Amino acid sequence: MEMNVHVDEDGMPSSQIRMQVPDADGNMQEMRVKGGGMRMEVKVKGDPGAPPPARREVVQEEVVEEQHSSRRRPRPPAEPVFRDCGTGRDPGCDMARDGQYAMDAETYRGFMTALKSQANEISRQEMAEKMLKRQYLTAAQYGQVLDLFVNEISRLEVATFAARRVVNPQHALGFASKWRNSISSEEYTEMIAEQQP
């Protein structure tokens, strides 16, 4: 028996088999089988006195294997791109509210520098409100902005104004401890709990 197997450019196998097999009377006959893809050709040579056998073409049963899939392994999904919001590993940095993300690190640093440059707290509050009309914050950024206000009334006003611009307000509940006045602390807690991200 002689057997040759080949693979073409597209990875489809083809084979050629040559063997000696006995017929029903015990006479040796040569049999050749050629196959490739979904088709197989069979040639049988027998007794020189017998009429030549008809050339037969056999269509194989459907055995289709996805050969390309075995060679091309699926790529793992790409890791999400880390956004830097200037507050370290901030879970709010990858969140959005109203389709908007929080300020990136560079914008946030500029925002904080501008606020810190205002010595007067009333001017600082007005500046914060103007800037937050177009910008969003993470809860971590929001907490740092609140720390810039010593006066608890001003801090609560800024907190109330800015809360609707926080992308992850549920993470800002703990900031109620920034008020010594229990009434202001309760007011803050109620206000932040009502925020929908």
PDB file of C-alpha atoms in Angstrom:
ATOM      1  CA  MET A   1       0.000   0.000   0.000  1.00  0.00           C
ATOM      2  CA  GLU A   2       1.296   3.456  -0.914  1.00  0.00           C
ATOM      3  CA  MET A   3      -0.260   6.615   0.509  1.00  0.00           C
ATOM      4  CA  ASN A   4       0.505  10.321  -0.084  1.00  0.00           C
ATOM      5  CA  VAL A   5      -1.241  13.161   1.750  1.00  0.00           C
ATOM      6  CA  HIS A   6      -0.872  16.808   0.710  1.00  0.00           C
ATOM      7  CA  VAL A   7      -2.223  20.112   1.972  1.00  0.00           C
ATOM      8  CA  ASP A   8      -2.871  22.931  -0.485  1.00  0.00           C
ATOM      9  CA  GLU A   9      -2.364  26.685   0.084  1.00  0.00           C
ATOM     10  CA  ASP A  10      -5.765  27.063   1.716  1.00  0.00           C
ATOM     11  CA  GLY A  11      -5.081  24.247   4.157  1.00  0.00           C
ATOM     12  CA  MET A  12      -7.389  21.771   2.380  1.00  0.00           C
ATOM     13  CA  PRO A  13      -6.089  18.189   2.511  1.00  0.00           C
ATOM     14  CA  SER A  14      -5.754  15.961  -0.543  1.00  0.00           C
ATOM     15  CA  SER A  15      -4.631  12.358  -0.562  1.00  0.00           C
ATOM     16  CA  GLN A  16      -3.561   9.672  -3.025  1.00  0.00           C
ATOM     17  CA  ILE A  17      -3.695   6.002  -1.977  1.00  0.00           C
ATOM     18  CA  ARG A  18      -2.538   3.030  -4.082  1.00  0.00           C
ATOM     19  CA  MET A  19      -3.113  -0.540  -2.875  1.00  0.00           C
ATOM     20  CA  GLN A  20      -3.490  -4.140  -4.002  1.00  0.00           C
ATOM     21  CA  VAL A  21      -6.770  -5.745  -2.950  1.00  0.00           C
ATOM     22  CA  PRO A  22      -8.282  -9.130  -3.838  1.00  0.00           C
ATOM     23  CA  ASP A  23     -11.568  -9.181  -5.776  1.00  0.00           C
ATOM     24  CA  ALA A  24     -14.425 -11.638  -5.127  1.00  0.00           C
ATOM     25  CA  ASP A  25     -12.561 -14.407  -7.026  1.00  0.00           C
ATOM     26  CA  GLY A  26      -9.317 -13.845  -5.101  1.00  0.00           C
ATOM     27  CA  ASN A  27      -7.494 -12.135  -7.999  1.00  0.00           C
ATOM     28  CA  MET A  28      -5.338  -9.178  -6.986  1.00  0.00           C
ATOM     29  CA  GLN A  29      -6.480  -5.837  -8.270  1.00  0.00           C
ATOM     30  CA  GLU A  30      -4.840  -2.475  -8.060  1.00  0.00           C
ATOM     31  CA  MET A  31      -6.992   0.216  -6.501  1.00  0.00           C
ATOM     32  CA  ARG A  32      -6.198   3.926  -6.531  1.00  0.00           C
ATOM     33  CA  VAL A  33      -8.027   6.460  -4.450  1.00  0.00           C
ATOM     34  CA  LYS A  34      -7.534  10.204  -4.928  1.00  0.00           C
ATOM     35  CA  GLY A  35      -9.325  12.687  -2.729  1.00  0.00           C
ATOM     36  CA  GLY A  36      -9.258  16.351  -2.036  1.00  0.00           C
ATOM     37  CA  GLY A  37     -11.698  18.659  -0.318  1.00  0.00           C
ATOM     38  CA  MET A  38     -15.158  17.110  -0.636  1.00  0.00           C
ATOM     39  CA  ARG A  39     -14.499  14.837  -3.643  1.00  0.00           C
ATOM     40  CA  MET A  40     -12.855  11.430  -3.973  1.00  0.00           C
ATOM     41  CA  GLU A  41     -11.915   9.578  -7.180  1.00  0.00           C
ATOM     42  CA  VAL A  42     -11.569   5.783  -7.098  1.00  0.00           C
ATOM     43  CA  LYS A  43      -9.846   3.758  -9.910  1.00  0.00           C
ATOM     44  CA  VAL A  44      -9.746  -0.009  -9.823  1.00  0.00           C
ATOM     45  CA  LYS A  45      -7.492  -2.079 -12.161  1.00  0.00           C
ATOM     46  CA  GLY A  46      -8.201  -5.779 -12.391  1.00  0.00           C
ATOM     47  CA  ASP A  47      -7.829  -8.811 -14.707  1.00  0.00           C
ATOM     48  CA  PRO A  48      -6.626  -7.691 -18.145  1.00  0.00           C
ATOM     49  CA  GLY A  49      -9.296  -9.925 -19.784  1.00  0.00           C
ATOM     50  CA  ALA A  50     -12.163  -8.396 -17.807  1.00  0.00           C
ATOM     51  CA  PRO A  51     -13.871  -5.275 -19.052  1.00  0.00           C
ATOM     52  CA  PRO A  52     -12.326  -2.157 -17.529  1.00  0.00           C
ATOM     53  CA  PRO A  53     -14.212  -1.007 -14.497  1.00  0.00           C
ATOM     54  CA  ALA A  54     -16.011   2.260 -14.828  1.00  0.00           C
ATOM     55  CA  ARG A  55     -14.319   5.249 -13.369  1.00  0.00           C
ATOM     56  CA  ARG A  56     -16.207   6.070 -10.235  1.00  0.00           C
ATOM     57  CA  GLU A  57     -16.389   9.359  -8.477  1.00  0.00           C
ATOM     58  CA  VAL A  58     -17.657   9.295  -4.933  1.00  0.00           C
ATOM     59  CA  VAL A  59     -18.726  12.371  -3.061  1.00  0.00           C
ATOM     60  CA  GLN A  60     -17.768  11.962   0.557  1.00  0.00           C
ATOM     61  CA  GLU A  61     -20.241  12.438   3.319  1.00  0.00           C
ATOM     62  CA  GLU A  62     -20.210  15.979   4.556  1.00  0.00           C
ATOM     63  CA  VAL A  63     -17.311  16.141   6.941  1.00  0.00           C
ATOM     64  CA  VAL A  64     -16.532  19.813   6.963  1.00  0.00           C
ATOM     65  CA  GLU A  65     -14.124  21.054   9.556  1.00  0.00           C
ATOM     66  CA  GLU A  66     -13.247  24.657  10.058  1.00  0.00           C
ATOM     67  CA  GLN A  67      -9.522  24.359   9.411  1.00  0.00           C
ATOM     68  CA  HIS A  68      -8.838  28.058   9.587  1.00  0.00           C
ATOM     69  CA  SER A  69     -10.294  28.361  13.074  1.00  0.00           C
ATOM     70  CA  SER A  70      -7.732  25.946  14.483  1.00  0.00           C
ATOM     71  CA  ARG A  71      -4.919  28.112  13.136  1.00  0.00           C
ATOM     72  CA  ARG A  72      -6.397  31.459  14.111  1.00  0.00           C
ATOM     73  CA  ARG A  73      -6.987  31.640  17.799  1.00  0.00           C
ATOM     74  CA  PRO A  74      -9.349  34.374  18.931  1.00  0.00           C
ATOM     75  CA  ARG A  75      -7.613  37.340  20.488  1.00  0.00           C
ATOM     76  CA  PRO A  76      -8.464  38.095  24.090  1.00  0.00           C
ATOM     77  CA  PRO A  77     -10.498  41.273  24.512  1.00  0.00           C
ATOM     78  CA  ALA A  78      -8.381  44.362  24.924  1.00  0.00           C
ATOM     79  CA  GLU A  79      -8.093  45.706  28.420  1.00  0.00           C
ATOM     80  CA  PRO A  80      -9.933  48.963  28.984  1.00  0.00           C
ATOM     81  CA  VAL A  81      -7.741  52.001  28.626  1.00  0.00           C
ATOM     82  CA  PHE A  82      -6.888  53.475  32.020  1.00  0.00           C
ATOM     83  CA  ARG A  83      -8.017  57.070  32.344  1.00  0.00           C
ATOM     84  CA  ASP A  84      -6.061  59.270  34.722  1.00  0.00           C
ATOM     85  CA  CYS A  85      -8.219  61.741  36.617  1.00  0.00           C
ATOM     86  CA  GLY A  86      -5.422  63.017  38.830  1.00  0.00           C
ATOM     87  CA  THR A  87      -6.629  61.118  41.906  1.00  0.00           C
ATOM     88  CA  GLY A  88      -4.771  57.804  41.579  1.00  0.00           C
ATOM     89  CA  ARG A  89      -6.761  54.609  40.948  1.00  0.00           C
ATOM     90  CA  ASP A  90     -10.151  56.314  40.911  1.00  0.00           C
ATOM     91  CA  PRO A  91     -13.130  54.013  40.117  1.00  0.00           C
ATOM     92  CA  GLY A  92     -15.178  57.015  38.974  1.00  0.00           C
ATOM     93  CA  CYS A  93     -12.665  57.885  36.282  1.00  0.00           C
ATOM     94  CA  ASP A  94     -14.088  55.247  33.905  1.00  0.00           C
ATOM     95  CA  MET A  95     -17.721  56.111  34.682  1.00  0.00           C
ATOM     96  CA  ALA A  96     -19.934  58.566  32.861  1.00  0.00           C
ATOM     97  CA  ARG A  97     -22.973  60.639  33.734  1.00  0.00           C
ATOM     98  CA  ASP A  98     -25.211  62.208  31.108  1.00  0.00           C
ATOM     99  CA  GLY A  99     -22.778  60.696  28.578  1.00  0.00           C
ATOM    100  CA  GLN A 100     -19.871  62.732  30.013  1.00  0.00           C
ATOM    101  CA  TYR A 101     -16.714  61.545  31.765  1.00  0.00           C
ATOM    102  CA  ALA A 102     -15.072  63.317  34.681  1.00  0.00           C
ATOM    103  CA  MET A 103     -12.202  65.734  34.111  1.00  0.00           C
ATOM    104  CA  ASP A 104      -8.919  64.119  33.125  1.00  0.00           C
ATOM    105  CA  ALA A 105      -5.814  64.716  35.255  1.00  0.00           C
ATOM    106  CA  GLU A 106      -4.545  67.722  33.309  1.00  0.00           C
ATOM    107  CA  THR A 107      -7.903  69.519  33.330  1.00  0.00           C
ATOM    108  CA  TYR A 108      -8.437  68.717  36.991  1.00  0.00           C
ATOM    109  CA  ARG A 109      -5.006  70.038  38.015  1.00  0.00           C
ATOM    110  CA  GLY A 110      -5.732  73.301  36.182  1.00  0.00           C
ATOM    111  CA  PHE A 111      -9.165  73.495  37.817  1.00  0.00           C
ATOM    112  CA  MET A 112      -7.710  73.016  41.309  1.00  0.00           C
ATOM    113  CA  THR A 113      -4.875  75.502  40.682  1.00  0.00           C
ATOM    114  CA  ALA A 114      -7.404  78.124  39.591  1.00  0.00           C
ATOM    115  CA  LEU A 115      -9.568  77.538  42.683  1.00  0.00           C
ATOM    116  CA  LYS A 116      -6.609  77.630  45.067  1.00  0.00           C
ATOM    117  CA  SER A 117      -5.441  80.913  43.545  1.00  0.00           C
ATOM    118  CA  GLN A 118      -8.602  82.603  44.841  1.00  0.00           C
ATOM    119  CA  ALA A 119      -7.955  83.780  48.406  1.00  0.00           C
ATOM    120  CA  ASN A 120     -11.561  84.879  48.908  1.00  0.00           C
ATOM    121  CA  GLU A 121     -13.912  81.924  49.511  1.00  0.00           C
ATOM    122  CA  ILE A 122     -16.906  83.678  47.919  1.00  0.00           C
ATOM    123  CA  SER A 123     -14.865  84.267  44.729  1.00  0.00           C
ATOM    124  CA  ARG A 124     -13.642  80.648  44.908  1.00  0.00           C
ATOM    125  CA  GLN A 125     -17.243  79.415  45.191  1.00  0.00           C
ATOM    126  CA  GLU A 126     -18.367  81.496  42.194  1.00  0.00           C
ATOM    127  CA  MET A 127     -15.425  80.236  40.136  1.00  0.00           C
ATOM    128  CA  ALA A 128     -16.156  76.605  41.059  1.00  0.00           C
ATOM    129  CA  GLU A 129     -19.810  76.966  40.054  1.00  0.00           C
ATOM    130  CA  LYS A 130     -18.895  78.584  36.727  1.00  0.00           C
ATOM    131  CA  MET A 131     -16.352  75.912  35.883  1.00  0.00           C
ATOM    132  CA  LEU A 132     -18.635  73.051  36.928  1.00  0.00           C
ATOM    133  CA  LYS A 133     -21.363  74.141  34.518  1.00  0.00           C
ATOM    134  CA  ARG A 134     -19.353  72.349  31.803  1.00  0.00           C
ATOM    135  CA  GLN A 135     -17.209  69.850  33.686  1.00  0.00           C
ATOM    136  CA  TYR A 136     -17.910  66.597  35.557  1.00  0.00           C
ATOM    137  CA  LEU A 137     -16.128  65.212  38.624  1.00  0.00           C
ATOM    138  CA  THR A 138     -15.414  61.848  40.187  1.00  0.00           C
ATOM    139  CA  ALA A 139     -16.362  61.444  43.856  1.00  0.00           C
ATOM    140  CA  ALA A 140     -12.642  61.637  44.764  1.00  0.00           C
ATOM    141  CA  GLN A 141     -12.254  64.926  42.858  1.00  0.00           C
ATOM    142  CA  TYR A 142     -15.479  66.218  44.419  1.00  0.00           C
ATOM    143  CA  GLY A 143     -14.153  65.497  47.934  1.00  0.00           C
ATOM    144  CA  GLN A 144     -10.938  67.415  47.229  1.00  0.00           C
ATOM    145  CA  VAL A 145     -12.920  70.392  45.912  1.00  0.00           C
ATOM    146  CA  LEU A 146     -15.043  70.421  49.076  1.00  0.00           C
ATOM    147  CA  ASP A 147     -11.841  70.499  51.171  1.00  0.00           C
ATOM    148  CA  LEU A 148     -10.997  73.907  49.643  1.00  0.00           C
ATOM    149  CA  PHE A 149     -13.903  75.495  51.561  1.00  0.00           C
ATOM    150  CA  VAL A 150     -13.419  76.211  55.251  1.00  0.00           C
ATOM    151  CA  ASN A 151     -16.800  77.863  55.761  1.00  0.00           C
ATOM    152  CA  GLU A 152     -19.346  75.056  56.187  1.00  0.00           C
ATOM    153  CA  ILE A 153     -22.178  77.047  54.597  1.00  0.00           C
ATOM    154  CA  SER A 154     -20.095  77.731  51.483  1.00  0.00           C
ATOM    155  CA  ARG A 155     -18.965  74.082  51.440  1.00  0.00           C
ATOM    156  CA  LEU A 156     -22.592  72.882  51.548  1.00  0.00           C
ATOM    157  CA  GLU A 157     -23.613  75.278  48.750  1.00  0.00           C
ATOM    158  CA  VAL A 158     -20.751  74.069  46.552  1.00  0.00           C
ATOM    159  CA  ALA A 159     -21.553  70.443  47.452  1.00  0.00           C
ATOM    160  CA  THR A 160     -25.195  70.909  46.474  1.00  0.00           C
ATOM    161  CA  PHE A 161     -24.349  72.656  43.194  1.00  0.00           C
ATOM    162  CA  ALA A 162     -21.594  70.211  42.196  1.00  0.00           C
ATOM    163  CA  ALA A 163     -23.397  66.992  43.232  1.00  0.00           C
ATOM    164  CA  ARG A 164     -25.308  66.802  39.957  1.00  0.00           C
ATOM    165  CA  ARG A 165     -21.939  66.831  38.124  1.00  0.00           C
ATOM    166  CA  VAL A 166     -20.450  63.859  40.048  1.00  0.00           C
ATOM    167  CA  VAL A 167     -20.269  60.720  37.885  1.00  0.00           C
ATOM    168  CA  ASN A 168     -20.334  58.329  40.842  1.00  0.00           C
ATOM    169  CA  PRO A 169     -22.279  60.126  43.621  1.00  0.00           C
ATOM    170  CA  GLN A 170     -22.825  56.887  45.572  1.00  0.00           C
ATOM    171  CA  HIS A 171     -19.096  56.986  46.412  1.00  0.00           C
ATOM    172  CA  ALA A 172     -19.486  60.468  47.948  1.00  0.00           C
ATOM    173  CA  LEU A 173     -21.831  59.507  50.812  1.00  0.00           C
ATOM    174  CA  GLY A 174     -18.958  59.340  53.303  1.00  0.00           C
ATOM    175  CA  PHE A 175     -18.189  63.036  52.804  1.00  0.00           C
ATOM    176  CA  ALA A 176     -20.975  63.874  55.267  1.00  0.00           C
ATOM    177  CA  SER A 177     -18.179  63.738  57.872  1.00  0.00           C
ATOM    178  CA  LYS A 178     -16.739  66.958  56.397  1.00  0.00           C
ATOM    179  CA  TRP A 179     -19.377  68.938  58.344  1.00  0.00           C
ATOM    180  CA  ARG A 180     -19.165  69.383  62.097  1.00  0.00           C
ATOM    181  CA  ASN A 181     -22.714  70.734  62.153  1.00  0.00           C
ATOM    182  CA  SER A 182     -25.046  67.711  62.298  1.00  0.00           C
ATOM    183  CA  ILE A 183     -27.850  69.552  60.479  1.00  0.00           C
ATOM    184  CA  SER A 184     -25.546  70.349  57.537  1.00  0.00           C
ATOM    185  CA  SER A 185     -24.247  66.783  57.607  1.00  0.00           C
ATOM    186  CA  GLU A 186     -27.786  65.366  57.427  1.00  0.00           C
ATOM    187  CA  GLU A 187     -28.731  67.809  54.673  1.00  0.00           C
ATOM    188  CA  TYR A 188     -25.684  66.731  52.674  1.00  0.00           C
ATOM    189  CA  THR A 189     -26.484  63.019  53.156  1.00  0.00           C
ATOM    190  CA  GLU A 190     -30.072  63.456  51.938  1.00  0.00           C
ATOM    191  CA  MET A 191     -28.982  65.540  48.973  1.00  0.00           C
ATOM    192  CA  ILE A 192     -26.233  63.143  47.804  1.00  0.00           C
ATOM    193  CA  ALA A 193     -28.441  60.068  48.329  1.00  0.00           C
ATOM    194  CA  GLU A 194     -30.982  61.531  45.877  1.00  0.00           C
ATOM    195  CA  GLN A 195     -28.410  61.789  43.070  1.00  0.00           C
ATOM    196  CA  GLN A 196     -28.834  59.340  40.207  1.00  0.00           C
ATOM    197  CA  PRO A 197     -25.587  58.486  38.379  1.00  0.00           C
TER     198      PRO A 197
END
